[in-house]
């Protein structure tokens, strides 16, 4: 409960800070939505020339783009570059501040930098998702509820995976460049899994879950709740992995005092 | 000129200090090449096609535009904005060093290093796709190089304009994502422009990715038509920069100690 209160308070403070700079807010909002626009145009043109990509129709790909946008923007709004910033915090010794607070370390690490702009930029992916649903004929309410659970699990996977990669910096100090690659890998999630060869599908649906977080929630919506099972399995796997590695990696951390 | 060469040397050393970061920084290029390879092979093998492009044509288009993406500096350097914002511009104004000239050469060095890194990480793809790729002939190569130089200068002028906006509106980088999207779409980075609505081809952005890529792909490009048009656009952008610089310096107030 204390952790939830902490995250909510940070959100409110960040909203107050952002509302001082309204033009900047609007510009950032436009920028944040451009990733979705990029792939919308790409797939719009592709579907003018083909009927389907594998088993994915235009409507389903739009649902996929919308879902991925919702997962990335919602996770980003909660943690922005929380995990990506661990490297910098370790380098300058800011971790001491986080570790000495009466809240779980991973919560502080992941949620210390919320981003309200990303929350507002959910408008476009949500619209795209609804547009996809309308094109295909609206899915049943039960499946929509399961899709919502799928999205929630995807967000948890995204946050846990980023945290896992970020925590490596507790040991290696400089690891921020891994997030550049990770950001690029997440772009794969905007494509249907069908286009990838089997080996890539296995890798990106399990070890590096970039396809998991986008494709599986949409499959839950289209084909039913059976696809929630792998999502749950992967979530449990990353919860355990974080639980095991966090205490180990935390021991490696050395404060550097008041370097700044 | 000597001082600018020294600036280039410093920039070169700076980039090579963090060699691994350099390769991580261009990771987008091989990852997206891989994705596009899977996407287009999947579509073409299922009998689909885009415009009048073959599978090899599509792949070489994205390979070239990806490399151009590393070479054309559409944002110039964010440090230009920081220099204006934080008052460090005064160091340039009080020394015999032209602010824009300095950044021209520094950015050129950075872009050369980035694109070299991108070429290195692209080599496995070129070898892998050697049987389906369309390689440029001598004529295409020459035209491609000419238009690449134009693309670099045009992107840099656009980047300078973006950074010089700092004089008037504060930090313009809030809109960087949308600016990037627009340039990518209108320049032909998202898709070849001939599969998009025709009016886009009347805009200058096609010289950033589309025209150089088409030149490298041996498509017939009229030098007598495209070259003067590109040069006219460049002159126009240089004039805008000059105007913004003069107005900006009048408005600029240095501060701090």
Short mmCIF file of C-alpha atoms in Angstrom, two decimals:
data_model
loop_
_atom_site.label_atom_id
_atom_site.label_comp_id
_atom_site.label_asym_id
_atom_site.label_seq_id
_atom_site.Cartn_x
_atom_site.Cartn_y
_atom_site.Cartn_z
CA UNK A 1 0.00 0.00 0.00
CA UNK A 2 2.87 2.30 0.91
CA UNK A 3 4.43 1.59 -2.50
CA UNK A 4 1.20 2.44 -4.35
CA UNK A 5 0.89 5.69 -2.38
CA UNK A 6 4.49 6.52 -3.29
CA UNK A 7 3.90 5.95 -7.02
CA UNK A 8 0.64 7.95 -6.99
CA UNK A 9 2.32 10.86 -5.15
CA UNK A 10 5.14 10.90 -7.69
CA UNK A 11 2.56 10.98 -10.49
CA UNK A 12 0.76 13.96 -8.97
CA UNK A 13 4.01 15.84 -8.44
CA UNK A 14 5.10 15.13 -11.99
CA UNK A 15 1.73 16.29 -13.33
CA UNK A 16 2.09 19.57 -11.41
CA UNK A 17 5.61 20.03 -12.77
CA UNK A 18 4.55 19.28 -16.35
CA UNK A 19 1.54 21.58 -16.25
CA UNK A 20 3.89 24.56 -15.87
CA UNK A 21 5.15 23.98 -19.43
CA UNK A 22 2.03 23.54 -21.51
CA UNK A 23 3.53 24.09 -24.98
CA UNK A 24 6.37 21.71 -24.20
CA UNK A 25 3.78 19.21 -22.97
CA UNK A 26 1.87 19.38 -26.26
CA UNK A 27 5.05 19.06 -28.31
CA UNK A 28 6.18 16.04 -26.32
CA UNK A 29 2.72 14.50 -26.65
CA UNK A 30 2.92 14.79 -30.43
CA UNK A 31 6.39 13.28 -30.39
CA UNK A 32 5.39 10.35 -28.21
CA UNK A 33 2.56 9.45 -30.57
CA UNK A 34 4.73 9.52 -33.68
CA UNK A 35 6.00 5.95 -33.22
CA UNK A 36 2.45 4.65 -33.59
CA UNK A 37 1.87 6.93 -36.60
CA UNK A 38 5.02 5.58 -38.25
CA UNK A 39 3.84 1.96 -38.18
CA UNK A 40 0.24 2.92 -38.94
CA UNK A 41 1.34 4.45 -42.26
CA UNK A 42 3.62 1.48 -43.00
CA UNK A 43 0.90 -1.13 -42.49
CA UNK A 44 -1.78 1.00 -44.17
CA UNK A 45 0.34 0.99 -47.36
CA UNK A 46 1.20 -2.71 -47.03
CA UNK A 47 -2.46 -3.67 -46.69
CA UNK A 48 -3.31 -1.68 -49.79
CA UNK A 49 -1.18 -4.20 -51.65
CA UNK A 50 -1.82 -7.45 -49.74
CA UNK A 51 -4.88 -9.01 -48.09
CA UNK A 52 -3.18 -10.45 -45.05
CA UNK A 53 0.23 -11.02 -43.50
CA UNK A 54 0.16 -14.70 -42.60
CA UNK A 55 -2.96 -15.17 -40.55
CA UNK A 56 -3.06 -11.47 -39.61
CA UNK A 57 -5.67 -9.27 -41.25
CA UNK A 58 -5.42 -5.47 -41.38
CA UNK A 59 -7.81 -5.15 -38.44
CA UNK A 60 -5.77 -7.56 -36.33
CA UNK A 61 -2.52 -5.76 -37.12
CA UNK A 62 -4.13 -2.46 -36.09
CA UNK A 63 -5.17 -4.15 -32.82
CA UNK A 64 -1.57 -5.32 -32.47
CA UNK A 65 -0.17 -1.82 -33.05
CA UNK A 66 -2.70 -0.37 -30.62
CA UNK A 67 -1.94 -2.97 -27.97
CA UNK A 68 1.83 -2.52 -28.29
CA UNK A 69 1.37 1.26 -28.10
CA UNK A 70 -0.79 0.90 -24.98
CA UNK A 71 1.71 -1.47 -23.30
CA UNK A 72 4.74 0.70 -24.12
CA UNK A 73 3.11 4.02 -23.26
CA UNK A 74 1.51 2.79 -20.06
CA UNK A 75 4.74 1.12 -18.88
CA UNK A 76 6.69 4.18 -19.98
CA UNK A 77 4.36 6.48 -18.07
CA UNK A 78 4.86 4.43 -14.92
CA UNK A 79 8.60 4.06 -15.10
CA UNK A 80 9.82 6.21 -18.02
CA UNK A 81 13.53 5.41 -17.92
CA UNK A 82 13.53 4.19 -14.32
CA UNK A 83 15.38 0.98 -15.11
CA UNK A 84 17.41 2.59 -17.88
CA UNK A 85 18.62 5.22 -15.43
CA UNK A 86 20.01 2.71 -12.91
CA UNK A 87 23.40 2.80 -14.61
CA UNK A 88 23.71 6.55 -14.09
CA UNK A 89 22.51 6.28 -10.49
CA UNK A 90 25.07 3.60 -9.72
CA UNK A 91 27.83 5.63 -11.32
CA UNK A 92 27.13 8.73 -9.26
CA UNK A 93 26.21 6.92 -6.08
CA UNK A 94 22.55 7.95 -6.05
CA UNK A 95 21.48 4.39 -5.23
CA UNK A 96 22.30 5.00 -1.57
CA UNK A 97 19.35 7.38 -1.41
CA UNK A 98 17.00 4.77 -2.82
CA UNK A 99 18.30 1.93 -0.69
CA UNK A 100 17.92 3.93 2.50
CA UNK A 101 14.19 4.54 1.95
CA UNK A 102 11.55 2.44 3.72
CA UNK A 103 10.21 0.97 0.47
CA UNK A 104 11.23 -2.08 -1.59
CA UNK A 105 14.27 -1.30 -3.78
CA UNK A 106 12.80 -2.62 -7.06
CA UNK A 107 9.70 -0.40 -6.61
CA UNK A 108 11.85 2.67 -6.11
CA UNK A 109 14.12 1.71 -8.99
CA UNK A 110 11.31 1.11 -11.44
CA UNK A 111 8.87 3.87 -10.56
CA UNK A 112 11.06 6.77 -9.48
CA UNK A 113 10.62 8.62 -12.80
CA UNK A 114 6.97 8.65 -13.93
CA UNK A 115 6.05 10.39 -17.17
CA UNK A 116 2.62 11.94 -17.43
CA UNK A 117 3.06 12.81 -21.13
CA UNK A 118 3.16 9.12 -22.00
CA UNK A 119 -0.10 8.60 -20.15
CA UNK A 120 -1.81 11.19 -22.36
CA UNK A 121 -0.20 9.78 -25.48
CA UNK A 122 -2.27 6.63 -24.94
CA UNK A 123 -4.99 8.38 -26.97
CA UNK A 124 -3.60 7.38 -30.36
CA UNK A 125 -2.83 3.67 -29.70
CA UNK A 126 -6.20 3.34 -27.95
CA UNK A 127 -7.92 4.88 -30.97
CA UNK A 128 -5.99 2.55 -33.29
CA UNK A 129 -6.98 -0.45 -31.18
CA UNK A 130 -10.67 0.55 -31.25
CA UNK A 131 -10.39 1.21 -35.01
CA UNK A 132 -8.98 -2.32 -35.45
CA UNK A 133 -11.81 -3.79 -33.35
CA UNK A 134 -14.39 -1.94 -35.43
CA UNK A 135 -12.85 -3.16 -38.70
CA UNK A 136 -12.98 -6.77 -37.63
CA UNK A 137 -16.37 -6.72 -35.84
CA UNK A 138 -16.23 -5.93 -32.14
CA UNK A 139 -14.87 -8.85 -30.09
CA UNK A 140 -17.00 -10.21 -27.24
CA UNK A 141 -16.85 -8.48 -23.86
CA UNK A 142 -15.38 -11.52 -22.10
CA UNK A 143 -12.44 -11.61 -24.51
CA UNK A 144 -11.96 -7.86 -24.06
CA UNK A 145 -11.70 -8.40 -20.31
CA UNK A 146 -9.14 -11.16 -20.90
CA UNK A 147 -7.30 -8.84 -23.28
CA UNK A 148 -7.16 -6.26 -20.47
CA UNK A 149 -5.64 -8.88 -18.17
CA UNK A 150 -3.19 -9.75 -20.95
CA UNK A 151 -2.17 -6.11 -21.31
CA UNK A 152 -1.68 -5.86 -17.55
CA UNK A 153 0.54 -8.95 -17.55
CA UNK A 154 2.47 -7.56 -20.53
CA UNK A 155 3.12 -4.34 -18.63
CA UNK A 156 4.38 -6.34 -15.65
CA UNK A 157 6.64 -8.40 -17.94
CA UNK A 158 7.97 -5.23 -19.61
CA UNK A 159 8.74 -3.58 -16.28
CA UNK A 160 10.32 -6.72 -14.79
CA UNK A 161 12.42 -7.39 -17.88
CA UNK A 162 13.69 -3.81 -18.02
CA UNK A 163 14.41 -3.92 -14.31
CA UNK A 164 16.33 -7.14 -14.74
CA UNK A 165 18.53 -5.66 -17.46
CA UNK A 166 18.90 -2.39 -15.54
CA UNK A 167 19.95 -4.17 -12.36
CA UNK A 168 22.97 -5.63 -14.13
CA UNK A 169 24.41 -2.12 -13.75
CA UNK A 170 24.60 -2.72 -9.99
CA UNK A 171 27.40 -5.13 -10.85
CA UNK A 172 28.88 -3.65 -14.04
CA UNK A 173 28.18 0.10 -13.38
CA UNK A 174 28.06 1.10 -17.07
CA UNK A 175 25.26 -0.74 -18.84
CA UNK A 176 23.00 1.95 -20.24
CA UNK A 177 23.83 1.11 -23.85
CA UNK A 178 22.01 -2.21 -23.41
CA UNK A 179 18.83 -0.14 -23.23
CA UNK A 180 19.51 1.36 -26.65
CA UNK A 181 19.48 -2.15 -28.08
CA UNK A 182 16.46 -3.09 -25.98
CA UNK A 183 14.52 -0.07 -27.23
CA UNK A 184 15.28 -1.13 -30.78
CA UNK A 185 14.28 -4.73 -30.07
CA UNK A 186 10.92 -3.59 -28.73
CA UNK A 187 10.12 -2.26 -32.22
CA UNK A 188 9.85 -5.92 -33.28
CA UNK A 189 6.78 -6.20 -31.09
CA UNK A 190 4.89 -4.01 -33.55
CA UNK A 191 5.03 -6.79 -36.16
CA UNK A 192 2.98 -10.01 -36.25
CA UNK A 193 4.92 -13.00 -34.88
CA UNK A 194 4.06 -14.96 -38.06
CA UNK A 195 6.69 -13.14 -40.11
CA UNK A 196 9.56 -14.39 -37.94
CA UNK A 197 11.17 -17.82 -38.38
CA UNK A 198 10.44 -20.36 -35.62
CA UNK A 199 13.76 -19.89 -33.79
CA UNK A 200 13.27 -16.11 -33.59
CA UNK A 201 9.71 -16.61 -32.43
CA UNK A 202 10.89 -18.81 -29.56
CA UNK A 203 13.57 -16.32 -28.52
CA UNK A 204 11.31 -13.28 -28.68
CA UNK A 205 8.38 -15.01 -27.04
CA UNK A 206 10.40 -16.32 -24.08
CA UNK A 207 13.92 -15.13 -23.19
CA UNK A 208 13.59 -11.65 -24.71
CA UNK A 209 9.81 -11.17 -24.51
CA UNK A 210 9.39 -8.43 -27.13
CA UNK A 211 6.79 -10.35 -29.14
CA UNK A 212 5.11 -11.71 -26.01
CA UNK A 213 3.97 -8.33 -24.75
CA UNK A 214 2.20 -7.38 -27.98
CA UNK A 215 1.22 -10.54 -29.83
CA UNK A 216 -0.15 -12.60 -26.95
CA UNK A 217 -2.73 -10.08 -25.65
CA UNK A 218 -4.08 -9.74 -29.21
CA UNK A 219 -4.20 -13.52 -29.59
CA UNK A 220 -6.15 -13.62 -26.31
CA UNK A 221 -8.64 -11.24 -27.89
CA UNK A 222 -8.88 -13.10 -31.19
CA UNK A 223 -8.54 -16.73 -30.17
CA UNK A 224 -9.50 -16.83 -26.52
CA UNK A 225 -8.05 -16.86 -22.99
CA UNK A 226 -5.84 -19.92 -23.54
CA UNK A 227 -3.07 -17.50 -24.59
CA UNK A 228 -3.13 -16.00 -21.11
CA UNK A 229 -1.35 -19.10 -19.81
CA UNK A 230 2.02 -18.42 -21.49
CA UNK A 231 1.73 -14.77 -20.39
CA UNK A 232 1.19 -15.87 -16.79
CA UNK A 233 4.06 -18.36 -17.02
CA UNK A 234 6.48 -15.71 -18.32
CA UNK A 235 5.33 -13.23 -15.66
CA UNK A 236 5.99 -15.77 -12.89
CA UNK A 237 9.39 -16.57 -14.45
CA UNK A 238 10.46 -12.91 -14.42
CA UNK A 239 9.08 -12.31 -10.92
CA UNK A 240 11.19 -15.24 -9.65
CA UNK A 241 14.27 -14.19 -11.61
CA UNK A 242 14.06 -10.63 -10.26
CA UNK A 243 13.46 -11.97 -6.75
CA UNK A 244 16.55 -14.17 -6.94
CA UNK A 245 18.90 -11.73 -8.68
CA UNK A 246 18.01 -8.48 -6.90
CA UNK A 247 19.54 -9.42 -3.49
CA UNK A 248 22.62 -10.87 -5.21
CA UNK A 249 23.23 -7.84 -7.42
CA UNK A 250 22.44 -5.40 -4.64
CA UNK A 251 25.35 -6.83 -2.64
CA UNK A 252 27.71 -5.90 -5.50
CA UNK A 253 26.75 -2.23 -5.30
CA UNK A 254 29.29 0.13 -3.78
CA UNK A 255 28.35 3.69 -2.86
CA UNK A 256 30.67 6.37 -4.20
CA UNK A 257 29.84 8.97 -1.59
CA UNK A 258 29.04 12.54 -2.48
CA UNK A 259 30.70 12.72 -5.87
CA UNK A 260 28.29 15.53 -6.84
CA UNK B 1 40.40 25.99 -41.75
CA UNK B 2 43.09 24.53 -39.47
CA UNK B 3 40.98 25.05 -36.36
CA UNK B 4 38.04 23.23 -37.92
CA UNK B 5 40.29 20.31 -38.84
CA UNK B 6 41.44 20.24 -35.21
CA UNK B 7 37.81 20.18 -34.11
CA UNK B 8 37.24 17.23 -36.45
CA UNK B 9 40.25 15.44 -34.97
CA UNK B 10 38.92 15.95 -31.43
CA UNK B 11 35.47 14.68 -32.44
CA UNK B 12 37.03 11.64 -34.09
CA UNK B 13 38.97 10.81 -30.92
CA UNK B 14 35.91 11.40 -28.75
CA UNK B 15 33.83 8.89 -30.70
CA UNK B 16 36.55 6.28 -30.77
CA UNK B 17 36.91 6.47 -26.99
CA UNK B 18 33.65 4.54 -26.63
CA UNK B 19 33.87 2.02 -29.43
CA UNK B 20 31.40 -0.47 -28.00
CA UNK B 21 28.84 2.28 -27.44
CA UNK B 22 29.32 3.22 -31.08
CA UNK B 23 28.16 -0.22 -32.20
CA UNK B 24 25.32 -0.33 -29.68
CA UNK B 25 24.30 3.10 -30.98
CA UNK B 26 23.80 1.76 -34.51
CA UNK B 27 21.96 -1.36 -33.28
CA UNK B 28 18.70 -0.01 -34.70
CA UNK B 29 20.03 -0.47 -38.22
CA UNK B 30 20.75 -4.26 -38.19
CA UNK B 31 17.69 -4.99 -36.04
CA UNK B 32 15.35 -3.19 -38.42
CA UNK B 33 17.09 -4.71 -41.44
CA UNK B 34 16.38 -8.13 -39.98
CA UNK B 35 12.73 -7.24 -39.30
CA UNK B 36 12.27 -5.79 -42.78
CA UNK B 37 13.93 -8.87 -44.29
CA UNK B 38 11.44 -11.17 -42.52
CA UNK B 39 8.51 -8.88 -43.31
CA UNK B 40 9.20 -8.40 -47.00
CA UNK B 41 10.26 -12.01 -47.69
CA UNK B 42 7.07 -13.17 -45.96
CA UNK B 43 4.93 -10.81 -48.06
CA UNK B 44 6.69 -11.45 -51.38
CA UNK B 45 6.74 -15.25 -50.91
CA UNK B 46 3.00 -15.13 -50.26
CA UNK B 47 2.62 -13.46 -53.68
CA UNK B 48 2.31 -9.87 -52.51
CA UNK B 49 4.35 -6.90 -53.74
CA UNK B 50 4.70 -3.19 -53.06
CA UNK B 51 4.68 -0.76 -55.99
CA UNK B 52 7.03 -1.90 -58.75
CA UNK B 53 9.69 -3.12 -56.35
CA UNK B 54 11.07 -6.65 -56.36
CA UNK B 55 12.08 -8.30 -53.09
CA UNK B 56 15.74 -7.45 -53.78
CA UNK B 57 14.75 -3.90 -54.67
CA UNK B 58 12.86 -3.49 -51.41
CA UNK B 59 15.73 -4.88 -49.34
CA UNK B 60 18.41 -2.75 -50.99
CA UNK B 61 16.13 0.30 -50.58
CA UNK B 62 15.91 -0.23 -46.82
CA UNK B 63 19.61 -1.09 -46.59
CA UNK B 64 20.56 2.18 -48.29
CA UNK B 65 18.03 4.36 -46.47
CA UNK B 66 19.16 2.77 -43.19
CA UNK B 67 22.77 3.70 -43.93
CA UNK B 68 21.69 7.18 -45.03
CA UNK B 69 19.82 7.45 -41.75
CA UNK B 70 23.16 7.15 -39.98
CA UNK B 71 24.82 9.69 -42.27
CA UNK B 72 22.25 12.48 -42.58
CA UNK B 73 22.11 14.56 -39.38
CA UNK B 74 18.49 15.71 -39.32
CA UNK B 75 18.84 16.91 -35.71
CA UNK B 76 22.40 18.32 -36.09
CA UNK B 77 23.76 18.20 -32.49
CA UNK B 78 21.69 18.90 -29.38
CA UNK B 79 24.74 20.65 -27.89
CA UNK B 80 23.99 23.57 -30.25
CA UNK B 81 20.70 24.09 -28.42
CA UNK B 82 22.44 23.71 -25.07
CA UNK B 83 25.09 26.26 -26.06
CA UNK B 84 22.41 28.80 -26.92
CA UNK B 85 20.25 27.99 -23.89
CA UNK B 86 23.01 27.99 -21.30
CA UNK B 87 24.85 31.01 -22.63
CA UNK B 88 27.93 29.11 -23.85
CA UNK B 89 27.39 30.60 -27.30
CA UNK B 90 29.37 33.57 -26.00
CA UNK B 91 32.55 31.46 -26.18
CA UNK B 92 32.03 31.18 -29.94
CA UNK B 93 31.08 34.82 -30.39
CA UNK B 94 34.21 36.08 -28.62
CA UNK B 95 36.60 33.80 -30.52
CA UNK B 96 37.58 33.62 -34.19
CA UNK B 97 35.49 30.47 -34.52
CA UNK B 98 32.24 30.36 -36.46
CA UNK B 99 29.51 28.61 -34.45
CA UNK B 100 27.81 27.02 -37.46
CA UNK B 101 31.10 26.31 -39.22
CA UNK B 102 32.46 24.55 -36.14
CA UNK B 103 29.37 22.36 -35.88
CA UNK B 104 29.37 21.66 -39.61
CA UNK B 105 32.75 19.98 -39.40
CA UNK B 106 32.17 18.32 -36.04
CA UNK B 107 28.88 16.82 -37.20
CA UNK B 108 30.43 15.73 -40.48
CA UNK B 109 33.04 13.76 -38.52
CA UNK B 110 30.43 12.23 -36.25
CA UNK B 111 28.25 11.22 -39.19
CA UNK B 112 31.16 9.67 -41.04
CA UNK B 113 32.02 7.56 -37.99
CA UNK B 114 28.39 6.55 -37.38
CA UNK B 115 27.86 5.58 -40.99
CA UNK B 116 31.14 3.63 -41.09
CA UNK B 117 29.97 1.68 -38.04
CA UNK B 118 26.63 1.10 -39.75
CA UNK B 119 28.39 -0.13 -42.90
CA UNK B 120 30.43 -2.57 -40.80
CA UNK B 121 27.33 -4.00 -39.10
CA UNK B 122 25.59 -4.16 -42.51
CA UNK B 123 28.29 -6.27 -44.13
CA UNK B 124 26.85 -9.60 -42.92
CA UNK B 125 23.49 -8.60 -44.44
CA UNK B 126 25.08 -7.65 -47.75
CA UNK B 127 26.83 -11.04 -47.87
CA UNK B 128 23.66 -12.84 -46.82
CA UNK B 129 21.49 -11.13 -49.44
CA UNK B 130 24.11 -10.99 -52.19
CA UNK B 131 22.01 -13.13 -54.53
CA UNK B 132 18.89 -10.95 -54.37
CA UNK B 133 20.37 -7.46 -53.94
CA UNK B 134 20.70 -4.99 -56.81
CA UNK B 135 24.20 -3.53 -56.64
CA UNK B 136 24.88 -0.06 -58.08
CA UNK B 137 26.74 0.36 -61.39
CA UNK B 138 29.48 3.03 -61.71
CA UNK B 139 26.98 5.60 -62.99
CA UNK B 140 24.53 4.82 -60.18
CA UNK B 141 27.31 4.93 -57.61
CA UNK B 142 28.46 8.38 -58.79
CA UNK B 143 24.94 9.79 -58.84
CA UNK B 144 24.28 8.22 -55.47
CA UNK B 145 27.36 9.84 -53.95
CA UNK B 146 26.45 13.26 -55.36
CA UNK B 147 22.94 13.02 -53.91
CA UNK B 148 24.30 11.69 -50.60
CA UNK B 149 26.43 14.84 -50.25
CA UNK B 150 23.34 16.92 -51.02
CA UNK B 151 21.32 14.85 -48.51
CA UNK B 152 23.93 15.48 -45.81
CA UNK B 153 23.90 19.24 -46.40
CA UNK B 154 20.13 19.43 -46.61
CA UNK B 155 19.67 17.42 -43.40
CA UNK B 156 22.26 19.56 -41.67
CA UNK B 157 20.55 22.79 -42.72
CA UNK B 158 17.25 21.43 -41.40
CA UNK B 159 19.02 20.41 -38.20
CA UNK B 160 20.56 23.88 -37.88
CA UNK B 161 17.12 25.47 -38.36
CA UNK B 162 15.73 23.22 -35.62
CA UNK B 163 18.54 24.16 -33.22
CA UNK B 164 18.46 27.87 -34.06
CA UNK B 165 14.80 27.91 -33.06
CA UNK B 166 16.20 27.89 -29.51
CA UNK B 167 16.77 31.65 -29.90
CA UNK B 168 13.04 32.18 -30.25
CA UNK B 169 11.12 29.41 -28.49
CA UNK B 170 13.50 27.87 -25.95
CA UNK B 171 14.24 24.16 -26.30
CA UNK B 172 12.75 22.91 -29.60
CA UNK B 173 13.68 19.27 -28.95
CA UNK B 174 10.33 18.52 -27.33
CA UNK B 175 8.98 18.02 -30.81
CA UNK B 176 11.95 15.92 -31.98
CA UNK B 177 9.93 12.69 -32.18
CA UNK B 178 7.28 14.22 -34.43
CA UNK B 179 9.90 16.04 -36.51
CA UNK B 180 11.71 12.71 -36.94
CA UNK B 181 8.46 11.03 -38.03
CA UNK B 182 7.67 13.76 -40.56
CA UNK B 183 11.14 13.74 -42.07
CA UNK B 184 11.13 9.92 -42.17
CA UNK B 185 7.76 9.81 -43.89
CA UNK B 186 8.27 12.69 -46.30
CA UNK B 187 11.89 11.77 -46.99
CA UNK B 188 11.15 8.18 -47.96
CA UNK B 189 12.59 6.42 -44.94
CA UNK B 190 9.32 4.75 -43.91
CA UNK B 191 8.40 3.67 -47.45
CA UNK B 192 9.58 4.52 -50.98
CA UNK B 193 7.85 7.76 -51.97
CA UNK B 194 6.42 6.36 -55.21
CA UNK B 195 4.01 4.20 -53.20
CA UNK B 196 2.81 7.23 -51.22
CA UNK B 197 0.62 10.13 -52.48
CA UNK B 198 2.27 12.04 -55.34
CA UNK B 199 2.38 15.52 -53.76
CA UNK B 200 5.16 14.37 -51.38
CA UNK B 201 7.54 14.25 -54.33
CA UNK B 202 7.25 18.02 -54.73
CA UNK B 203 8.71 18.60 -51.27
CA UNK B 204 12.47 18.95 -50.68
CA UNK B 205 12.63 16.07 -48.18
CA UNK B 206 12.84 13.46 -50.94
CA UNK B 207 16.51 14.45 -51.37
CA UNK B 208 17.27 13.10 -47.88
CA UNK B 209 16.62 9.39 -48.49
CA UNK B 210 14.51 8.63 -51.53
CA UNK B 211 16.52 10.22 -54.35
CA UNK B 212 19.98 9.04 -53.11
CA UNK B 213 18.60 5.52 -52.58
CA UNK B 214 17.04 5.46 -56.05
CA UNK B 215 20.32 6.69 -57.54
CA UNK B 216 22.28 3.90 -55.84
CA UNK B 217 19.66 1.42 -57.09
CA UNK B 218 20.43 2.43 -60.72
CA UNK B 219 16.99 3.96 -61.27
CA UNK B 220 17.13 6.67 -63.96
CA UNK B 221 17.39 10.06 -62.28
CA UNK B 222 17.68 13.19 -64.37
CA UNK B 223 20.67 15.14 -63.06
CA UNK B 224 19.67 18.19 -65.09
CA UNK B 225 16.32 18.32 -63.33
CA UNK B 226 16.98 17.03 -59.82
CA UNK B 227 20.38 18.60 -59.17
CA UNK B 228 19.39 22.26 -59.78
CA UNK B 229 16.15 21.75 -57.82
CA UNK B 230 18.07 20.31 -54.87
CA UNK B 231 20.60 23.15 -55.03
CA UNK B 232 17.82 25.74 -55.05
CA UNK B 233 16.29 24.18 -51.97
CA UNK B 234 19.72 24.19 -50.30
CA UNK B 235 20.19 27.88 -51.09
CA UNK B 236 16.74 28.56 -49.66
CA UNK B 237 17.53 26.70 -46.43
CA UNK B 238 20.91 28.47 -46.11
CA UNK B 239 19.10 31.81 -46.47
CA UNK B 240 16.66 30.80 -43.71
CA UNK B 241 19.60 29.85 -41.46
CA UNK B 242 21.34 33.15 -42.15
CA UNK B 243 18.17 35.08 -41.37
CA UNK B 244 17.56 33.11 -38.16
CA UNK B 245 21.17 33.59 -37.08
CA UNK B 246 21.08 37.37 -37.60
CA UNK B 247 17.74 37.73 -35.82
CA UNK B 248 18.76 35.29 -33.11
CA UNK B 249 22.04 37.06 -32.29
CA UNK B 250 20.15 40.36 -32.01
CA UNK B 251 17.80 38.73 -29.53
CA UNK B 252 20.45 36.75 -27.65
CA UNK B 253 21.54 37.79 -24.19
CA UNK B 254 24.58 36.11 -22.62
CA UNK B 255 24.52 35.56 -18.90
CA UNK B 256 26.37 33.80 -16.13
CA UNK B 257 29.99 34.06 -15.05
#
